[in-house]
Amino acid sequence: MGKAAQVIVLEGCDGSGNTTLMKRLIADTNLPAHPRASDSLTGPVKDLYGWTVADLTTWDEQPLSIYDRHPLTSEHIYGPTVRGQSRPGFEMNNKELAYLRRFFRQHVLLIVCVPPKEVARANVTNDPNQMAGVVENFDYIYDCYRMMPLIWPISCHVAMYDYTVPEHARHGYDEILGAVKHHTYTWRGVKYDL
């Protein structure tokens, strides 16, 4: 598959279990959580594009960590859908952004959380702290994440996770933990036991 990924990013629509998965992976691997660029309650940092550029250009200096979403995936789904437009710098005609997206795809282990749609919908609908616009646009947001592994280049490192299946099943936790441990091994050269 070429060069090993440099970071681990968990993605998925609200209610898909990516935050819970992150907590489990941190407990089982001792990898740190990367500071978030955005969350459902407070929104993104003031200069989201500046944060993204600074983040990518310092990956070689940063320790291996786990991201709960990254703007180069989530902003292009949530921005136009929930706010009607992407944040400044994330416009699709930005040539620098196109380079950043290619670099991101080459160097990320992307884990997309996709439980059954009705399960995720129930989680979102029952969350009283849900960000405005998510419930109304849930189907589109979910479908964007569901299609993500199919539209990324074949050379990318992409895994699917479904928290509703048994842990040892395809797309279950054991498969994801194995992928993260393998990635940790290829990134640091530290032996591990599966």
PDB file of C-alpha atoms in Angstrom:
ATOM      1  CA  MET A   1       0.000   0.000   0.000  1.00  0.00           C
ATOM      2  CA  GLY A   2       2.943   2.352  -0.110  1.00  0.00           C
ATOM      3  CA  LYS A   3       3.995   4.608   2.725  1.00  0.00           C
ATOM      4  CA  ALA A   4       2.311   3.980   6.075  1.00  0.00           C
ATOM      5  CA  ALA A   5      -0.257   6.473   7.250  1.00  0.00           C
ATOM      6  CA  GLN A   6       0.868   9.140   9.715  1.00  0.00           C
ATOM      7  CA  VAL A   7      -2.339   9.728  11.662  1.00  0.00           C
ATOM      8  CA  ILE A   8      -5.553   7.914  12.554  1.00  0.00           C
ATOM      9  CA  VAL A   9      -8.855   9.671  11.873  1.00  0.00           C
ATOM     10  CA  LEU A  10     -12.266   8.459  13.015  1.00  0.00           C
ATOM     11  CA  GLU A  11     -15.152   9.748  10.943  1.00  0.00           C
ATOM     12  CA  GLY A  12     -18.897   9.250  10.770  1.00  0.00           C
ATOM     13  CA  CYS A  13     -22.114  11.156  11.054  1.00  0.00           C
ATOM     14  CA  ASP A  14     -23.403  12.198  14.454  1.00  0.00           C
ATOM     15  CA  GLY A  15     -24.727   9.167  16.320  1.00  0.00           C
ATOM     16  CA  SER A  16     -22.414   6.719  14.561  1.00  0.00           C
ATOM     17  CA  GLY A  17     -20.242   5.873  17.563  1.00  0.00           C
ATOM     18  CA  ASN A  18     -16.938   7.479  16.553  1.00  0.00           C
ATOM     19  CA  THR A  19     -16.448   9.250  19.901  1.00  0.00           C
ATOM     20  CA  THR A  20     -17.121   6.032  21.841  1.00  0.00           C
ATOM     21  CA  LEU A  21     -14.805   4.129  19.486  1.00  0.00           C
ATOM     22  CA  MET A  22     -12.110   6.722  20.117  1.00  0.00           C
ATOM     23  CA  LYS A  23     -12.351   6.228  23.885  1.00  0.00           C
ATOM     24  CA  ARG A  24     -12.026   2.446  23.485  1.00  0.00           C
ATOM     25  CA  LEU A  25      -9.055   2.698  21.131  1.00  0.00           C
ATOM     26  CA  ILE A  26      -7.276   5.144  23.445  1.00  0.00           C
ATOM     27  CA  ALA A  27      -7.802   2.762  26.378  1.00  0.00           C
ATOM     28  CA  ASP A  28      -6.576  -0.260  24.392  1.00  0.00           C
ATOM     29  CA  THR A  29      -3.597   1.351  22.620  1.00  0.00           C
ATOM     30  CA  ASN A  30      -2.495   4.216  24.915  1.00  0.00           C
ATOM     31  CA  LEU A  31      -2.510   6.555  21.914  1.00  0.00           C
ATOM     32  CA  PRO A  32      -3.496  10.142  22.761  1.00  0.00           C
ATOM     33  CA  ALA A  33      -6.535  11.976  21.456  1.00  0.00           C
ATOM     34  CA  HIS A  34      -5.651  14.787  19.075  1.00  0.00           C
ATOM     35  CA  PRO A  35      -7.141  18.195  19.966  1.00  0.00           C
ATOM     36  CA  ARG A  36     -10.410  18.690  18.094  1.00  0.00           C
ATOM     37  CA  ALA A  37     -10.888  21.383  15.484  1.00  0.00           C
ATOM     38  CA  SER A  38     -14.653  21.354  15.950  1.00  0.00           C
ATOM     39  CA  ASP A  39     -17.445  19.801  17.979  1.00  0.00           C
ATOM     40  CA  SER A  40     -21.227  19.665  17.897  1.00  0.00           C
ATOM     41  CA  LEU A  41     -21.711  22.089  20.784  1.00  0.00           C
ATOM     42  CA  THR A  42     -19.183  24.880  20.231  1.00  0.00           C
ATOM     43  CA  GLY A  43     -18.584  24.542  16.487  1.00  0.00           C
ATOM     44  CA  PRO A  44     -15.175  24.912  14.843  1.00  0.00           C
ATOM     45  CA  VAL A  45     -12.121  26.860  15.913  1.00  0.00           C
ATOM     46  CA  LYS A  46     -12.069  30.474  14.702  1.00  0.00           C
ATOM     47  CA  ASP A  47      -9.768  29.898  11.693  1.00  0.00           C
ATOM     48  CA  LEU A  48     -10.589  26.338  10.651  1.00  0.00           C
ATOM     49  CA  TYR A  49      -8.571  26.471   7.444  1.00  0.00           C
ATOM     50  CA  GLY A  50      -5.525  27.893   9.241  1.00  0.00           C
ATOM     51  CA  TRP A  51      -5.850  25.153  11.869  1.00  0.00           C
ATOM     52  CA  THR A  52      -5.972  22.537   9.099  1.00  0.00           C
ATOM     53  CA  VAL A  53      -2.894  23.838   7.280  1.00  0.00           C
ATOM     54  CA  ALA A  54      -0.921  24.105  10.532  1.00  0.00           C
ATOM     55  CA  ASP A  55      -1.991  20.584  11.474  1.00  0.00           C
ATOM     56  CA  LEU A  56      -1.005  18.914   8.195  1.00  0.00           C
ATOM     57  CA  THR A  57       2.285  20.747   7.825  1.00  0.00           C
ATOM     58  CA  THR A  58       3.450  19.583  11.258  1.00  0.00           C
ATOM     59  CA  TRP A  59       2.474  15.901  11.043  1.00  0.00           C
ATOM     60  CA  ASP A  60       6.129  14.850  10.877  1.00  0.00           C
ATOM     61  CA  GLU A  61       6.719  16.571  14.233  1.00  0.00           C
ATOM     62  CA  GLN A  62       3.582  15.365  16.022  1.00  0.00           C
ATOM     63  CA  PRO A  63       3.186  12.114  17.957  1.00  0.00           C
ATOM     64  CA  LEU A  64       0.859   9.481  16.571  1.00  0.00           C
ATOM     65  CA  SER A  65      -2.636  10.318  17.824  1.00  0.00           C
ATOM     66  CA  ILE A  66      -6.293   9.641  17.118  1.00  0.00           C
ATOM     67  CA  TYR A  67      -8.539  12.326  15.644  1.00  0.00           C
ATOM     68  CA  ASP A  68     -12.276  12.452  16.304  1.00  0.00           C
ATOM     69  CA  ARG A  69     -13.009  13.824  12.826  1.00  0.00           C
ATOM     70  CA  HIS A  70     -10.791  16.027  10.679  1.00  0.00           C
ATOM     71  CA  PRO A  71     -11.865  19.155   8.767  1.00  0.00           C
ATOM     72  CA  LEU A  72     -10.621  17.755   5.452  1.00  0.00           C
ATOM     73  CA  THR A  73     -13.369  15.149   5.593  1.00  0.00           C
ATOM     74  CA  SER A  74     -16.115  16.498   7.831  1.00  0.00           C
ATOM     75  CA  GLU A  75     -16.168  20.145   6.694  1.00  0.00           C
ATOM     76  CA  HIS A  76     -17.110  19.196   3.129  1.00  0.00           C
ATOM     77  CA  ILE A  77     -20.072  17.243   4.451  1.00  0.00           C
ATOM     78  CA  TYR A  78     -21.328  19.364   7.344  1.00  0.00           C
ATOM     79  CA  GLY A  79     -20.488  22.830   5.969  1.00  0.00           C
ATOM     80  CA  PRO A  80     -22.647  22.861   2.838  1.00  0.00           C
ATOM     81  CA  THR A  81     -25.340  20.684   4.411  1.00  0.00           C
ATOM     82  CA  VAL A  82     -25.852  22.356   7.792  1.00  0.00           C
ATOM     83  CA  ARG A  83     -24.679  25.933   7.114  1.00  0.00           C
ATOM     84  CA  GLY A  84     -25.274  26.142   3.351  1.00  0.00           C
ATOM     85  CA  GLN A  85     -21.586  26.742   2.587  1.00  0.00           C
ATOM     86  CA  SER A  86     -18.093  25.606   3.519  1.00  0.00           C
ATOM     87  CA  ARG A  87     -15.922  27.668   5.827  1.00  0.00           C
ATOM     88  CA  PRO A  88     -13.442  30.111   4.200  1.00  0.00           C
ATOM     89  CA  GLY A  89     -10.542  28.221   2.584  1.00  0.00           C
ATOM     90  CA  PHE A  90     -12.583  25.032   2.083  1.00  0.00           C
ATOM     91  CA  GLU A  91     -14.099  26.122  -1.221  1.00  0.00           C
ATOM     92  CA  MET A  92     -13.604  23.391  -3.803  1.00  0.00           C
ATOM     93  CA  ASN A  93     -11.877  25.795  -6.242  1.00  0.00           C
ATOM     94  CA  ASN A  94      -9.024  26.377  -3.767  1.00  0.00           C
ATOM     95  CA  LYS A  95      -6.015  24.743  -5.457  1.00  0.00           C
ATOM     96  CA  GLU A  96      -4.085  24.568  -2.185  1.00  0.00           C
ATOM     97  CA  LEU A  97      -7.010  22.699  -0.650  1.00  0.00           C
ATOM     98  CA  ALA A  98      -6.873  20.119  -3.447  1.00  0.00           C
ATOM     99  CA  TYR A  99      -3.211  19.463  -2.601  1.00  0.00           C
ATOM    100  CA  LEU A 100      -4.003  19.207   1.123  1.00  0.00           C
ATOM    101  CA  ARG A 101      -6.784  16.690   0.410  1.00  0.00           C
ATOM    102  CA  ARG A 102      -4.438  14.520  -1.680  1.00  0.00           C
ATOM    103  CA  PHE A 103      -1.776  14.649   1.026  1.00  0.00           C
ATOM    104  CA  PHE A 104      -4.384  13.823   3.680  1.00  0.00           C
ATOM    105  CA  ARG A 105      -5.655  10.803   1.768  1.00  0.00           C
ATOM    106  CA  GLN A 106      -2.141   9.447   1.281  1.00  0.00           C
ATOM    107  CA  HIS A 107      -1.161   9.673   4.946  1.00  0.00           C
ATOM    108  CA  VAL A 108      -4.284   8.843   6.965  1.00  0.00           C
ATOM    109  CA  LEU A 109      -5.697   5.635   8.356  1.00  0.00           C
ATOM    110  CA  LEU A 110      -9.368   6.565   8.016  1.00  0.00           C
ATOM    111  CA  ILE A 111     -11.914   4.635  10.061  1.00  0.00           C
ATOM    112  CA  VAL A 112     -15.477   5.394   8.978  1.00  0.00           C
ATOM    113  CA  CYS A 113     -18.146   4.562  11.569  1.00  0.00           C
ATOM    114  CA  VAL A 114     -21.343   3.413   9.863  1.00  0.00           C
ATOM    115  CA  PRO A 115     -23.862   1.565  12.032  1.00  0.00           C
ATOM    116  CA  PRO A 116     -27.238   0.859  10.400  1.00  0.00           C
ATOM    117  CA  LYS A 117     -28.891   4.095   9.346  1.00  0.00           C
ATOM    118  CA  GLU A 118     -31.909   3.708  11.628  1.00  0.00           C
ATOM    119  CA  VAL A 119     -29.663   3.136  14.652  1.00  0.00           C
ATOM    120  CA  ALA A 120     -27.667   6.298  13.953  1.00  0.00           C
ATOM    121  CA  ARG A 121     -30.875   8.239  13.217  1.00  0.00           C
ATOM    122  CA  ALA A 122     -32.346   7.223  16.586  1.00  0.00           C
ATOM    123  CA  ASN A 123     -29.146   8.308  18.349  1.00  0.00           C
ATOM    124  CA  VAL A 124     -29.226  11.718  16.665  1.00  0.00           C
ATOM    125  CA  THR A 125     -32.952  12.238  17.179  1.00  0.00           C
ATOM    126  CA  ASN A 126     -32.717  11.368  20.882  1.00  0.00           C
ATOM    127  CA  ASP A 127     -29.743  13.671  21.550  1.00  0.00           C
ATOM    128  CA  PRO A 128     -31.022  16.918  23.131  1.00  0.00           C
ATOM    129  CA  ASN A 129     -27.658  18.624  22.473  1.00  0.00           C
ATOM    130  CA  GLN A 130     -27.642  17.958  18.752  1.00  0.00           C
ATOM    131  CA  MET A 131     -26.267  20.737  16.533  1.00  0.00           C
ATOM    132  CA  ALA A 132     -28.904  22.603  14.542  1.00  0.00           C
ATOM    133  CA  GLY A 133     -29.431  21.237  11.042  1.00  0.00           C
ATOM    134  CA  VAL A 134     -28.156  17.708  11.653  1.00  0.00           C
ATOM    135  CA  VAL A 135     -31.495  16.011  12.318  1.00  0.00           C
ATOM    136  CA  GLU A 136     -33.104  17.735   9.328  1.00  0.00           C
ATOM    137  CA  ASN A 137     -30.267  16.674   7.011  1.00  0.00           C
ATOM    138  CA  PHE A 138     -29.462  13.329   8.613  1.00  0.00           C
ATOM    139  CA  ASP A 139     -30.062  11.122   5.547  1.00  0.00           C
ATOM    140  CA  TYR A 140     -27.717  13.134   3.342  1.00  0.00           C
ATOM    141  CA  ILE A 141     -24.974  13.333   5.999  1.00  0.00           C
ATOM    142  CA  TYR A 142     -25.202   9.603   6.711  1.00  0.00           C
ATOM    143  CA  ASP A 143     -25.115   8.717   3.006  1.00  0.00           C
ATOM    144  CA  CYS A 144     -22.032  10.906   2.452  1.00  0.00           C
ATOM    145  CA  TYR A 145     -20.127   8.977   5.107  1.00  0.00           C
ATOM    146  CA  ARG A 146     -21.462   5.636   3.865  1.00  0.00           C
ATOM    147  CA  MET A 147     -20.142   6.400   0.361  1.00  0.00           C
ATOM    148  CA  MET A 148     -16.780   7.773   1.523  1.00  0.00           C
ATOM    149  CA  PRO A 149     -14.804   4.494   1.285  1.00  0.00           C
ATOM    150  CA  LEU A 150     -16.177   3.906  -2.211  1.00  0.00           C
ATOM    151  CA  ILE A 151     -15.041   7.230  -3.627  1.00  0.00           C
ATOM    152  CA  TRP A 152     -11.601   7.446  -2.047  1.00  0.00           C
ATOM    153  CA  PRO A 153      -8.661   6.260  -4.155  1.00  0.00           C
ATOM    154  CA  ILE A 154      -7.891   2.549  -3.863  1.00  0.00           C
ATOM    155  CA  SER A 155      -4.418   3.309  -2.478  1.00  0.00           C
ATOM    156  CA  CYS A 156      -5.883   4.909   0.666  1.00  0.00           C
ATOM    157  CA  HIS A 157      -6.064   3.225   4.064  1.00  0.00           C
ATOM    158  CA  VAL A 158      -9.816   3.032   4.839  1.00  0.00           C
ATOM    159  CA  ALA A 159     -11.655   0.759   7.289  1.00  0.00           C
ATOM    160  CA  MET A 160     -15.355   0.530   8.132  1.00  0.00           C
ATOM    161  CA  TYR A 161     -16.680   0.157  11.685  1.00  0.00           C
ATOM    162  CA  ASP A 162     -20.152  -0.854  12.861  1.00  0.00           C
ATOM    163  CA  TYR A 163     -20.592  -0.921  16.630  1.00  0.00           C
ATOM    164  CA  THR A 164     -23.800  -2.977  16.339  1.00  0.00           C
ATOM    165  CA  VAL A 165     -22.082  -6.125  15.017  1.00  0.00           C
ATOM    166  CA  PRO A 166     -20.252  -8.634  17.256  1.00  0.00           C
ATOM    167  CA  GLU A 167     -16.722  -7.501  18.100  1.00  0.00           C
ATOM    168  CA  HIS A 168     -15.118 -10.375  16.147  1.00  0.00           C
ATOM    169  CA  ALA A 169     -17.315  -9.875  13.036  1.00  0.00           C
ATOM    170  CA  ARG A 170     -16.369  -8.084   9.832  1.00  0.00           C
ATOM    171  CA  HIS A 171     -16.347  -4.329  10.552  1.00  0.00           C
ATOM    172  CA  GLY A 172     -16.409  -5.121  14.282  1.00  0.00           C
ATOM    173  CA  TYR A 173     -14.163  -3.747  16.998  1.00  0.00           C
ATOM    174  CA  ASP A 174     -11.526  -6.491  16.811  1.00  0.00           C
ATOM    175  CA  GLU A 175     -10.915  -5.727  13.131  1.00  0.00           C
ATOM    176  CA  ILE A 176     -10.536  -2.016  13.837  1.00  0.00           C
ATOM    177  CA  LEU A 177      -8.268  -2.568  16.834  1.00  0.00           C
ATOM    178  CA  GLY A 178      -6.100  -4.853  14.694  1.00  0.00           C
ATOM    179  CA  ALA A 179      -5.841  -2.201  11.986  1.00  0.00           C
ATOM    180  CA  VAL A 180      -4.885   0.474  14.523  1.00  0.00           C
ATOM    181  CA  LYS A 181      -2.286  -1.773  16.168  1.00  0.00           C
ATOM    182  CA  HIS A 182      -0.826  -2.671  12.783  1.00  0.00           C
ATOM    183  CA  HIS A 183      -0.711   0.998  11.877  1.00  0.00           C
ATOM    184  CA  THR A 184       0.996   1.777  15.179  1.00  0.00           C
ATOM    185  CA  TYR A 185       3.570  -0.893  14.366  1.00  0.00           C
ATOM    186  CA  THR A 186       4.265   0.396  10.849  1.00  0.00           C
ATOM    187  CA  TRP A 187       4.440   3.990  12.083  1.00  0.00           C
ATOM    188  CA  ARG A 188       6.759   3.500  15.041  1.00  0.00           C
ATOM    189  CA  GLY A 189       8.338   0.112  14.439  1.00  0.00           C
ATOM    190  CA  VAL A 190       7.215  -1.051  17.878  1.00  0.00           C
ATOM    191  CA  LYS A 191       6.226  -4.711  18.147  1.00  0.00           C
ATOM    192  CA  TYR A 192       2.806  -5.557  19.477  1.00  0.00           C
ATOM    193  CA  ASP A 193       0.774  -8.636  20.352  1.00  0.00           C
ATOM    194  CA  LEU A 194      -2.626  -9.188  18.757  1.00  0.00           C
TER     195      LEU A 194
END
